[in-house]
Structure formats: C-alpha cells, structure tokens
C-alpha cells in the first residue's frame, strides 16, 4: 500500500476540484512520478467507495534519446556543416566526428557540402552554401515544447522512422469522489486473526473485500489414474450385478488355455506370430489335465459332442507354446474347467485385466490393453438372456439404446456384436462383443449338457478415452501420460442423461 | 474380417432391386455383414497415390462389405447375391451337382507322386465345363481365388488354388515334387523360361508373390504340376505357368488345389466351383475329376457333400429364447441356405447343410442361423434368474483399498506397460539380465516388447522423465503385476503384485519414502517390530546409492527395498534430480 501521507494528499487535492481530475495532473501537482500516483489510486480503490475511477488512455509524441540530443545540439548534418571551415576539411578527419558518417551523407544529399576527391593531400570536404536552416532541430524543439500538433503527420512519421520521435500511450485515471469519500484513511484488515477474536476488536475493524472471481489454492493431494477410476466403476457394476471376480493375475498363458480349450483351431490366424506374443523363455507349458487335453484334441481333430470338428492333425506342440494371453477368456476357460470338476452350481464371473496383442500400433491401439469380460453359466440360458444381461449392464453405464448384429467368433455361437446409438454422431457404434460359448468348448470340460454359458467383452480404454476426451491412447496409458491430465481428471460417475451414449462409446 | 469389394450397380442389378445406402446397410446389419465403406476406384487411387494419379480412373460406386471370417461362401458378388436373395426369399438355394464329363469321355485325372509327401501332400481337382465369362465375371473369379488364398488358405500355406484353360492342356496331370534346379518353365505373365531357383530370386522383389516364397523356399523339393506333354500347369503355392492361363474366352477350366490340409483343400475347391458353376452351360453342375494317390487310392472330386442334421424345434426355441413352430423354424433355416423340412415326427426338423456352408459343424451353428433369420433384434430380452453372490478377488480388493489411501497420502497413480525392453529392467537399473528371472518374448516387433517387466520401477522412472516439466516434487505410485519365472507353475511363470513409489525432488527425500512405508504398514495393521512386525535394515543393492538402501522385512520375511537411487540409474532414465524409491511385494499381506 502506498504511504498514507501520499494517499491523503491525493484525497485533499480531489476534495478541492469539482468534477474530478486526471491522475497525470495529480502527478504534476504533487511533483511525483505518474506511476506512484497510479499505485496510490489502486490502494484507494481497494478501500471501497472512497474514490471512483475511470481508466483513460492518451497518446502523445515524445523525443527519443537521440531526438533530445539533436534538439539541444543540432542535427548531425548541421553539426557536420558547422565543423567545416571555409578552407575545407580532409574527409578522413570529418569522419572521425561523432556525427561524421550520418551527418556527411545527409549534408551531401541536402547539397550543403561537396567532396573534392582529387584534392592534394587526400579527399577534402568544402561548404557549398553560406548558411543553412536546421529544420530537423526546429521540429524536434516544437515537440519538446509540447507543440507537436504544429507538425504534419507526415513530418512526425518521418522523424519516427529516423528514431528521433516515438509515440507513447499513457494510461491514466480520471478520478472522482466516491460515495464514501473522505480525506482520511482507515486501514482495512485483510484477515481475521486469533487476537481479534480474543479481544473482540474485529467488531470495529474494516475488512478488505475478498475477490470471489479468483481460483482457490489447489489442495495438496495425490490422484488416481483416470483409467483406473473407470476400472473401479466397471468393477462396481459387476459386483452390484452379483458377478464374482476371476483371478486374472497370470499374464503368461499356454496356447492350450488361450486357444485350444476355446476350440480355436491351431491354424487360426490369431495364433500367428504377427498377432500374438510368444514366449522364448519359458517357451513351453508342461502340465495339462491329461484327460481333458485328450478330449480337446479329439474334438478339434475328429469332432464329437455333436460336432464335425475341424478335421486336422492337432499337435500338442502347438498347445504347449507359451504366450502373453491375448484375451482374459483364457482365464474364463480355466474357471469353467474348474467349475466342471465339481457338482455344477450356476456362476457369474467377471474380470478386468491386461491382455496383449502383437499388433500394429496406432493412436487407438497399443500392444497391451484392458479387457472387461463377463460370463454367466447356468442351465437353459438363452440368447434372449444374453441380450437381457447386456441391457442391464449397459443401462448401468447410462446406455439404454442397444442393438445386436450377427458376427463370427471361433468360440461363441451365436456371436453378436453390441451396438449402441451415439447421440453425438447420430449413428450406431460398436461397444462390445458377446456370444454363447460353443458346446465344443464346454462339453469336453465336463460341464453338463444343458448348461449354457453366455459371455461378453469390451475394452476399458475406449470408453475411458471418450469420457476424458483423449484422442491418443499414449496420453492415457503408459509412461508418456500427461500427469496434469491425471491431476485434473474428474471422477467417473454414471454419465448425465444427455451425454450418456457419448460417454460410453 | 475379410472385405469384399463389389460394384454397387452390378450388385443391385443382380439383386433385382435398388436400395439406398441406408437400406442396404440395414440389410447387411440384419444378415451379419457390415457395409464398411462406399467408395470408387478413383477415390481409392486418389487417397493412396494423390489426385493426379486418379485422373481418368473409374468412378463407378464400390461397396466394401465386411464378411464374417467363416463365411467363405460370401467372398464374391455371386455368393453374396445368392445368400441375400435366398435370405429375402426371392430365390431358392441352388443344388450343386457333380456330373460325369458331358461327352461321355473319361474324367480328367491328377496323379500324385510320392515326392510330394514331404512338402505338400494333398491335391484335389475339378472341371467347370462350358463357362461363359464376361469381364466382370472373369474379374470376380480371379478375385475370389485371392480372397480364399488370404483367408481359408491361410495365405496359401494350407491350400493353393490353380485354374487353367483346359483346352490348351491335356491330361492326365502329374502332381510331383522336384529339386528347384530341375524345374524350368515360363511363369504367368513372363516372357521367358526360368528355373525354380531363378524364380525364387526373381520374386524376392515382387510385392505380391514374395509373401509366399517362405512356404517352400527351404524345401529340398518344390511342388510342381505337369500335363501329359510335360507342360507346367503350376508351381504351387507360388505361380501358375503362362501357357495355361485362363482368359475371358476360356470355356473349360481345370481347377486344382494343392494343400497341407486336406479338409481345407476340399472346402476351397467346393467354394470355387459352387460359386462359378452358375456360369456353366448347365448351371450349378461341376464336372468331376479323379485324383490318384501314391498308394493307388482313387478319389473323385469335388465332394460337394450334402449332410443332413436332425434337431428339434424345441432345441432352437430354448436356446434362442423364442417360441416358434417347427414349420416356421424350418422356413427360417431355409432362408439361410439350409434347406429344412419338418420330418413329421414330433417337432423334429431335417436340416440339409450344403457344401457352401462348411462353417456349419454343430447344431449350435444351425441354431444361430435360425436366430439370424428370426432377427436378433426381434428376440425378447429377458433377465436370467441365475442367483449368485458376488465375491471380489482378495488380491484385487486389497489393491483397490491401498490405491485409495496411497493417493490420499499425496502420491499420484501411474499406469505403465507390463512389457518393456531388457535394458529397462537390467542395464538401466545396474542389474544383470540373467539374474532378473524375466520372461522373454520370442517375436517382439520392437525392443519395447522384449520382456515382461520384473519390477515396476522402470515404468515409474520413465513416467517421471516424460513429465519433467511438471512442478516438483513429483510423487508417483503404481500397484500392479510384474511377471517372474516360476517352475512350480504349469506355464513356468507367475504374476506378482507389487507396490512401487518414487519421490523426485531437489533433495532425495528418503524420509518421505520411509514415511510412506510406515503409512502403508499402518494401513496393513503391521506394527514396527523386529520380530512380529516390520523393520528395515541396511542392504546393498546395485540400483541404489551405496549406504542409502535398506531391505524391508515383515514378520522376518524380506518383502522389498527402499532407498535413494544410484546416480547412474537416475541419468540412464534421463532424469536430473535425486530420487528415492520403495518397491514391495503386497501378496504376503493377504
């Protein structure tokens, strides 16, 4: 805060004038720099309605440092002219003058002087006129006297180009008395203190108003990752629907559980080196339930359980190959096999965990992503039941408009792609995949004939990217994440109604 | 999913009806296809090679249609139209018939020799008699072979198709295998003869054929088919001979498929002949061919086998969740090219599976077709009455609870990749890769995917490096799985759930990380106690600065480390400030 003395001088000055005054005039009157008065005005503004102000800006011309020098000592060309005696001056001597170079060429072009290159003793400069009129100096002196209005714009711009004049904008205040004008200052308190509370002095104090437009101070805290926040919500939805979490903490899987047990033939393109990460160490899995493996081999190579099979030479060497699981369905297979080894009870399972694909990477695909999977096993489940469960699941995400497209998947039949209507894009977009597990997968495990298993899956990344408006998956997953985005990301509630379809896609 | 490209106007002409794009898209959706793109040759060229190149290209509208990977019968215009027409009940599914040669002569014969056994032991063959090609039909015929090669034939590894103008060659044909140096012929679209060895180097630079060379490249003998005059028909699975090539004017076509998988070869041959027998003088008939195996066995192809399955209407109703009469189900199935009749015995339905529907291998496939014809979106959605009680996986429950409290303790959660380079988990941490118990990937496309991570620290340090512009201090944590070799597991490896946190600032902040350990232990209800609780004790670990590392023990068992990172580790991860870290196994706290 500017010192009280100055503030009170300003207020007394203001008291005397009618209709207000300009802060520049105040500065002149009080003999202080204008910036000091600007500071004083700001301090008074903070006190409430003592004064009222209006910001003004005015432009005027000012001499530059060089301009001031010329106004005092004359232009460079005049100084050169005046330095030359009647008998002339050697050019090299003239050039040694501070104004030499600029002044020489200007004086030459004004035809005030001439150069005799052939003069004995070297080139010599002579005056060509008796007297000169230093108009540049005259003009600058006018500006200095505050009479710049007498100059034409063209002349001012010419001098500006020569860096002798500059146009400056001055911001000043037009100050008038405020509604609670007074010439004495009462100091305002910024904050309530324990002492004020103890003494009761707060009752007499004036408190500085808060600026409610400003942002608060960010709390000092850690943040959960947005993808994990969405994961938590999906997990919650499954738990609300009575689904039990599967143990998916096994990234390394054998081809047997990842493919063969799912009735995915050994020549299937997904089993290609181009699509799947295979493991060189430990390269092979070494323990399989023997009876079950024989049944899997048979159903692939010869058929059975009402199936024609694929009629090819099934090889254990292919089944043994270790890989990074390409889907969490490998875990579902293990769980269903385990379920088949005991007296059957209906189950609902889910998992959300990492899967790996040796694919071409782009803005929406990484080599690893999170798969969300739901599985229900019970007697007599129908395709209509699968649609019903999907409807409930997606309703919890705020998606109510669903439709289903026939699709192909080696281990489900029927297979359905799930589409939801995207209100923003005004079209149906795919939100997941689903199906009924094939009997060739379930019966060799030993599950009872009448048991159907329905399942669906989707990626965790896609709905999260839409929710947080992220276009490049690398900004969300992996070490290239933008931590500011993590700090700033909101919680994942059920999306509000008008945004529902958008947030899920 | 294979994509079939068809000319829109040609498609509508064949369907006998014009659709708007939306109507056709809707029809595709219902049938299980996807109208992926509406484009033209001009559009495609201009997108791929620039507008100038597209000058003068055709702007006939093309529909690109995604076809399910198991529906080989929909991979060409002919099949698509037939499938959709039958679905719309505008056409009855044709019956495909194998016939003897029309002139009463001997069938064509393909003799397989012993030598093929080691490289490509199977072959099947058939003849299309008196075909009428047009430019469009001819192009579709070539395109179908390419689609089959890419899909069921698994890029020619399982099956390779060769088609030849029968009027320019004479049977019987011999399918044998020879050393590449002994094979010499003029290949398709070349002007001179080459040996097989020369061909392999010639095609090294061929954008299309080079992808197939590996299939036989390292074999001592290459497969080859000759006619009775020693003219080369083809050198499967690479190239046909030039002499035999079919053209618009070809009337009689000899088709051979050589294979390592006989079932797939039969299916492939069935597909080619069922699709294009439509253009034979007598439509949908295929002339048989004989294949003689080295052991003297004689087989007649194409099989064109029809199979009948019997199932009950009740089965379909119960599995789909509908309530239709057997008659109406039979009608639904017939619309899917599965000609069906009610047998008269209860609600049993006789379903005939044609050779075009090799994808139907179980009653569940028939059930799906009934559901598609019924309309997936006409099925009533109902909630199953399955009663279950939900359980969380204890390890995930613990993880969820700890994550919340670590964030409350001021640390921000990172989410880093489970795969990384060997360098990340070894050299950069001043460790020897051999001691990491890391699982190694055999076919990584880049160094980023050489191993599964054995610790979370590299991911966190890389996250710090990518966020160096953020205000200090940076406090990060991650609770996630690492992978370690473990011989006691069936696959020889297991996941291990770990908690890792880093503190990055102008001063190392060991006390901050130590405080975090104390907080974590408080949350886990483990007291500081040398025997019954937890304690830390000075340790040497090459990742940490000497004298600034301690091992963490809980109930006498080592669970991890904490300390100030070694300056070399800091600089190897492109960081500049001191950093302290903690890494513990949380599985003992379950």
Tab-separated table of N, CA and C in Angstrom, chain B residues 425-501:
chain	number	residue	atom	x	y	z
B	425	UNK	N	14.895	-53.224	-17.482
B	425	UNK	CA	14.879	-53.953	-16.206
B	425	UNK	C	16.269	-54.412	-15.780
B	426	UNK	N	17.271	-54.253	-16.667
B	426	UNK	CA	18.608	-54.734	-16.316
B	426	UNK	C	19.620	-53.584	-16.333
B	427	UNK	N	20.222	-53.303	-17.493
B	427	UNK	CA	21.291	-52.300	-17.580
B	427	UNK	C	20.943	-50.985	-16.896
B	428	UNK	N	19.754	-50.480	-17.188
B	428	UNK	CA	19.407	-49.162	-16.656
B	428	UNK	C	19.271	-49.182	-15.140
B	429	UNK	N	18.982	-50.356	-14.552
B	429	UNK	CA	18.883	-50.473	-13.092
B	429	UNK	C	20.174	-51.040	-12.498
B	430	UNK	N	21.206	-51.135	-13.346
B	430	UNK	CA	22.503	-51.675	-12.925
B	430	UNK	C	22.363	-53.123	-12.440
B	431	UNK	N	21.537	-53.899	-13.171
B	431	UNK	CA	21.358	-55.309	-12.824
B	431	UNK	C	21.776	-56.156	-14.021
B	432	UNK	N	22.018	-57.419	-13.754
B	432	UNK	CA	22.355	-58.357	-14.815
B	432	UNK	C	21.067	-59.049	-15.254
B	433	UNK	N	20.805	-59.055	-16.554
B	433	UNK	CA	19.552	-59.609	-17.065
B	433	UNK	C	19.363	-61.075	-16.630
B	434	UNK	N	20.465	-61.796	-16.517
B	434	UNK	CA	20.378	-63.215	-16.159
B	434	UNK	C	19.804	-63.401	-14.752
B	435	UNK	N	19.969	-62.384	-13.897
B	435	UNK	CA	19.509	-62.520	-12.511
B	435	UNK	C	18.083	-62.022	-12.303
B	436	UNK	N	17.430	-61.545	-13.379
B	436	UNK	CA	16.123	-60.916	-13.193
B	436	UNK	C	14.953	-61.892	-13.146
B	437	UNK	N	15.142	-63.139	-13.523
B	437	UNK	CA	14.057	-64.124	-13.638
B	437	UNK	C	12.979	-63.643	-14.622
B	438	UNK	N	13.427	-62.888	-15.642
B	438	UNK	CA	12.470	-62.297	-16.570
B	438	UNK	C	11.965	-63.310	-17.594
B	439	UNK	N	10.722	-63.135	-17.998
B	439	UNK	CA	10.119	-63.902	-19.077
B	439	UNK	C	10.423	-63.174	-20.386
B	440	UNK	N	10.969	-63.894	-21.364
B	440	UNK	CA	11.393	-63.267	-22.626
B	440	UNK	C	10.405	-63.565	-23.753
B	441	UNK	N	10.172	-62.560	-24.577
B	441	UNK	CA	9.247	-62.695	-25.706
B	441	UNK	C	10.047	-63.075	-26.951
B	442	UNK	N	9.526	-64.045	-27.719
B	442	UNK	CA	10.316	-64.544	-28.846
B	442	UNK	C	10.158	-63.714	-30.107
B	443	UNK	N	9.036	-63.037	-30.269
B	443	UNK	CA	8.799	-62.357	-31.543
B	443	UNK	C	8.407	-60.889	-31.385
B	444	UNK	N	9.223	-60.110	-30.628
B	444	UNK	CA	8.838	-58.702	-30.478
B	444	UNK	C	9.098	-57.950	-31.784
B	445	UNK	N	8.201	-57.009	-32.131
B	445	UNK	CA	8.438	-56.218	-33.337
B	445	UNK	C	9.428	-55.094	-33.046
B	446	UNK	N	9.469	-54.626	-31.793
B	446	UNK	CA	10.464	-53.614	-31.421
B	446	UNK	C	11.011	-53.953	-30.033
B	447	UNK	N	12.090	-53.240	-29.651
B	447	UNK	CA	12.743	-53.505	-28.361
B	447	UNK	C	11.836	-53.195	-27.177
B	448	UNK	N	10.756	-52.436	-27.411
B	448	UNK	CA	9.840	-52.106	-26.316
B	448	UNK	C	9.146	-53.335	-25.736
B	449	UNK	N	9.167	-54.440	-26.502
B	449	UNK	CA	8.410	-55.620	-26.075
B	449	UNK	C	9.297	-56.853	-25.947
B	450	UNK	N	10.493	-56.689	-25.401
B	450	UNK	CA	11.409	-57.825	-25.305
B	450	UNK	C	11.091	-58.733	-24.127
B	451	UNK	N	10.668	-58.145	-23.035
B	451	UNK	CA	10.436	-58.912	-21.806
B	451	UNK	C	9.172	-58.412	-21.100
B	452	UNK	N	8.646	-59.276	-20.209
B	452	UNK	CA	7.620	-58.793	-19.280
B	452	UNK	C	8.385	-58.170	-18.110
B	453	UNK	N	7.878	-57.074	-17.568
B	453	UNK	CA	8.621	-56.366	-16.521
B	453	UNK	C	8.759	-57.251	-15.280
B	454	UNK	N	9.897	-57.105	-14.608
B	454	UNK	CA	10.130	-57.850	-13.368
B	454	UNK	C	10.020	-56.915	-12.175
B	455	UNK	N	9.903	-55.619	-12.449
B	455	UNK	CA	9.676	-54.656	-11.383
B	455	UNK	C	8.965	-53.447	-11.973
B	456	UNK	N	8.336	-52.658	-11.096
B	456	UNK	CA	7.542	-51.519	-11.560
B	456	UNK	C	8.382	-50.255	-11.704
B	457	UNK	N	9.588	-50.268	-11.108
B	457	UNK	CA	10.396	-49.047	-11.041
B	457	UNK	C	10.685	-48.410	-12.406
B	458	UNK	N	11.111	-49.194	-13.434
B	458	UNK	CA	11.429	-48.537	-14.718
B	458	UNK	C	10.245	-47.753	-15.283
B	459	UNK	N	9.047	-48.297	-15.174
B	459	UNK	CA	7.861	-47.612	-15.694
B	459	UNK	C	7.645	-46.277	-14.989
B	460	UNK	N	7.834	-46.273	-13.660
B	460	UNK	CA	7.652	-45.023	-12.905
B	460	UNK	C	8.731	-44.007	-13.265
B	461	UNK	N	9.972	-44.487	-13.430
B	461	UNK	CA	11.059	-43.558	-13.764
B	461	UNK	C	10.843	-42.974	-15.155
B	462	UNK	N	10.309	-43.798	-16.087
B	462	UNK	CA	10.027	-43.281	-17.429
B	462	UNK	C	8.869	-42.267	-17.378
B	463	UNK	N	7.913	-42.517	-16.469
B	463	UNK	CA	6.811	-41.562	-16.313
B	463	UNK	C	7.350	-40.227	-15.787
B	464	UNK	N	8.302	-40.295	-14.842
B	464	UNK	CA	8.929	-39.064	-14.338
B	464	UNK	C	9.614	-38.330	-15.482
B	465	UNK	N	10.379	-39.102	-16.290
B	465	UNK	CA	11.149	-38.482	-17.372
B	465	UNK	C	10.233	-37.779	-18.366
B	466	UNK	N	9.060	-38.370	-18.612
B	466	UNK	CA	8.133	-37.773	-19.577
B	466	UNK	C	7.418	-36.559	-18.989
B	467	UNK	N	7.563	-36.346	-17.678
B	467	UNK	CA	6.839	-35.245	-17.027
B	467	UNK	C	7.773	-34.315	-16.265
B	468	UNK	N	8.993	-34.159	-16.802
B	468	UNK	CA	9.983	-33.345	-16.100
B	468	UNK	C	9.585	-31.881	-16.000
B	469	UNK	N	8.678	-31.453	-16.888
B	469	UNK	CA	8.279	-30.041	-16.867
B	469	UNK	C	7.295	-29.733	-15.736
B	470	UNK	N	6.776	-30.772	-15.076
B	470	UNK	CA	5.789	-30.561	-14.018
B	470	UNK	C	6.479	-30.037	-12.752
B	471	UNK	N	5.739	-29.254	-11.934
B	471	UNK	CA	6.355	-28.721	-10.708
B	471	UNK	C	6.792	-29.834	-9.748
B	472	UNK	N	7.920	-29.613	-9.080
B	472	UNK	CA	8.443	-30.581	-8.112
B	472	UNK	C	7.777	-30.343	-6.754
B	473	UNK	N	7.740	-31.297	-5.853
B	473	UNK	CA	8.233	-32.658	-6.080
B	473	UNK	C	7.226	-33.482	-6.871
B	474	UNK	N	7.718	-34.518	-7.548
B	474	UNK	CA	6.816	-35.470	-8.197
B	474	UNK	C	6.754	-36.713	-7.323
B	475	UNK	N	5.544	-37.122	-6.991
B	475	UNK	CA	5.356	-38.295	-6.130
B	475	UNK	C	4.430	-39.266	-6.857
B	476	UNK	N	4.937	-40.406	-7.267
B	476	UNK	CA	4.151	-41.354	-8.061
B	476	UNK	C	4.116	-42.723	-7.403
B	477	UNK	N	3.025	-43.456	-7.670
B	477	UNK	CA	2.995	-44.851	-7.235
B	477	UNK	C	2.256	-45.696	-8.262
B	478	UNK	N	2.469	-46.995	-8.199
B	478	UNK	CA	1.704	-47.935	-9.013
B	478	UNK	C	1.606	-49.222	-8.215
B	479	UNK	N	0.403	-49.819	-8.213
B	479	UNK	CA	0.262	-51.171	-7.644
B	479	UNK	C	-0.199	-52.037	-8.792
B	480	UNK	N	0.655	-52.930	-9.236
B	480	UNK	CA	0.310	-53.730	-10.405
B	480	UNK	C	1.158	-54.998	-10.425
B	481	UNK	N	0.956	-55.801	-11.479
B	481	UNK	CA	1.648	-57.078	-11.541
B	481	UNK	C	2.959	-56.998	-12.316
B	482	UNK	N	3.962	-57.708	-11.794
B	482	UNK	CA	5.168	-57.989	-12.575
B	482	UNK	C	5.118	-59.486	-12.858
B	483	UNK	N	5.993	-59.962	-13.750
B	483	UNK	CA	5.988	-61.381	-14.114
B	483	UNK	C	7.360	-61.973	-13.842
B	484	UNK	N	7.359	-63.105	-13.151
B	484	UNK	CA	8.618	-63.764	-12.815
B	484	UNK	C	8.562	-65.232	-13.225
B	485	UNK	N	9.694	-65.759	-13.659
B	485	UNK	CA	9.737	-67.192	-13.959
B	485	UNK	C	9.540	-67.972	-12.656
B	486	UNK	N	8.750	-69.046	-12.741
B	486	UNK	CA	8.476	-69.849	-11.559
B	486	UNK	C	8.167	-71.277	-12.009
B	487	UNK	N	9.103	-72.149	-11.772
B	487	UNK	CA	8.973	-73.507	-12.297
B	487	UNK	C	7.837	-74.298	-11.672
B	488	UNK	N	7.329	-73.836	-10.538
B	488	UNK	CA	6.261	-74.601	-9.905
B	488	UNK	C	4.923	-74.397	-10.609
B	489	UNK	N	4.852	-73.418	-11.513
B	489	UNK	CA	3.593	-73.151	-12.225
B	489	UNK	C	3.542	-73.928	-13.537
B	490	UNK	N	2.316	-74.248	-14.010
B	490	UNK	CA	2.194	-75.039	-15.240
B	490	UNK	C	2.825	-74.367	-16.451
B	491	UNK	N	2.768	-73.035	-16.482
B	491	UNK	CA	3.357	-72.342	-17.620
B	491	UNK	C	4.795	-71.877	-17.345
B	492	UNK	N	5.279	-72.124	-16.134
B	492	UNK	CA	6.669	-71.787	-15.809
B	492	UNK	C	6.871	-70.325	-15.425
B	493	UNK	N	5.774	-69.616	-15.169
B	493	UNK	CA	5.898	-68.206	-14.774
B	493	UNK	C	4.674	-67.814	-13.966
B	494	UNK	N	4.813	-66.750	-13.164
B	494	UNK	CA	3.664	-66.266	-12.400
B	494	UNK	C	3.718	-64.746	-12.299
B	495	UNK	N	2.549	-64.173	-12.027
B	495	UNK	CA	2.485	-62.743	-11.748
B	495	UNK	C	2.793	-62.508	-10.281
B	496	UNK	N	3.264	-61.326	-9.965
B	496	UNK	CA	3.487	-60.952	-8.576
B	496	UNK	C	2.996	-59.512	-8.415
B	497	UNK	N	2.074	-59.291	-7.476
B	497	UNK	CA	1.511	-57.961	-7.286
B	497	UNK	C	2.453	-57.132	-6.428
B	498	UNK	N	2.896	-55.995	-6.956
B	498	UNK	CA	3.864	-55.178	-6.233
B	498	UNK	C	3.381	-53.744	-6.078
B	499	UNK	N	3.909	-53.115	-5.052
B	499	UNK	CA	3.644	-51.692	-4.821
B	499	UNK	C	4.969	-50.979	-4.991
B	500	UNK	N	4.987	-49.977	-5.850
B	500	UNK	CA	6.210	-49.213	-6.050
B	500	UNK	C	5.856	-47.735	-5.984
B	501	UNK	N	6.745	-46.939	-5.359
B	501	UNK	CA	6.507	-45.493	-5.307
B	501	UNK	C	7.842	-44.778	-5.445
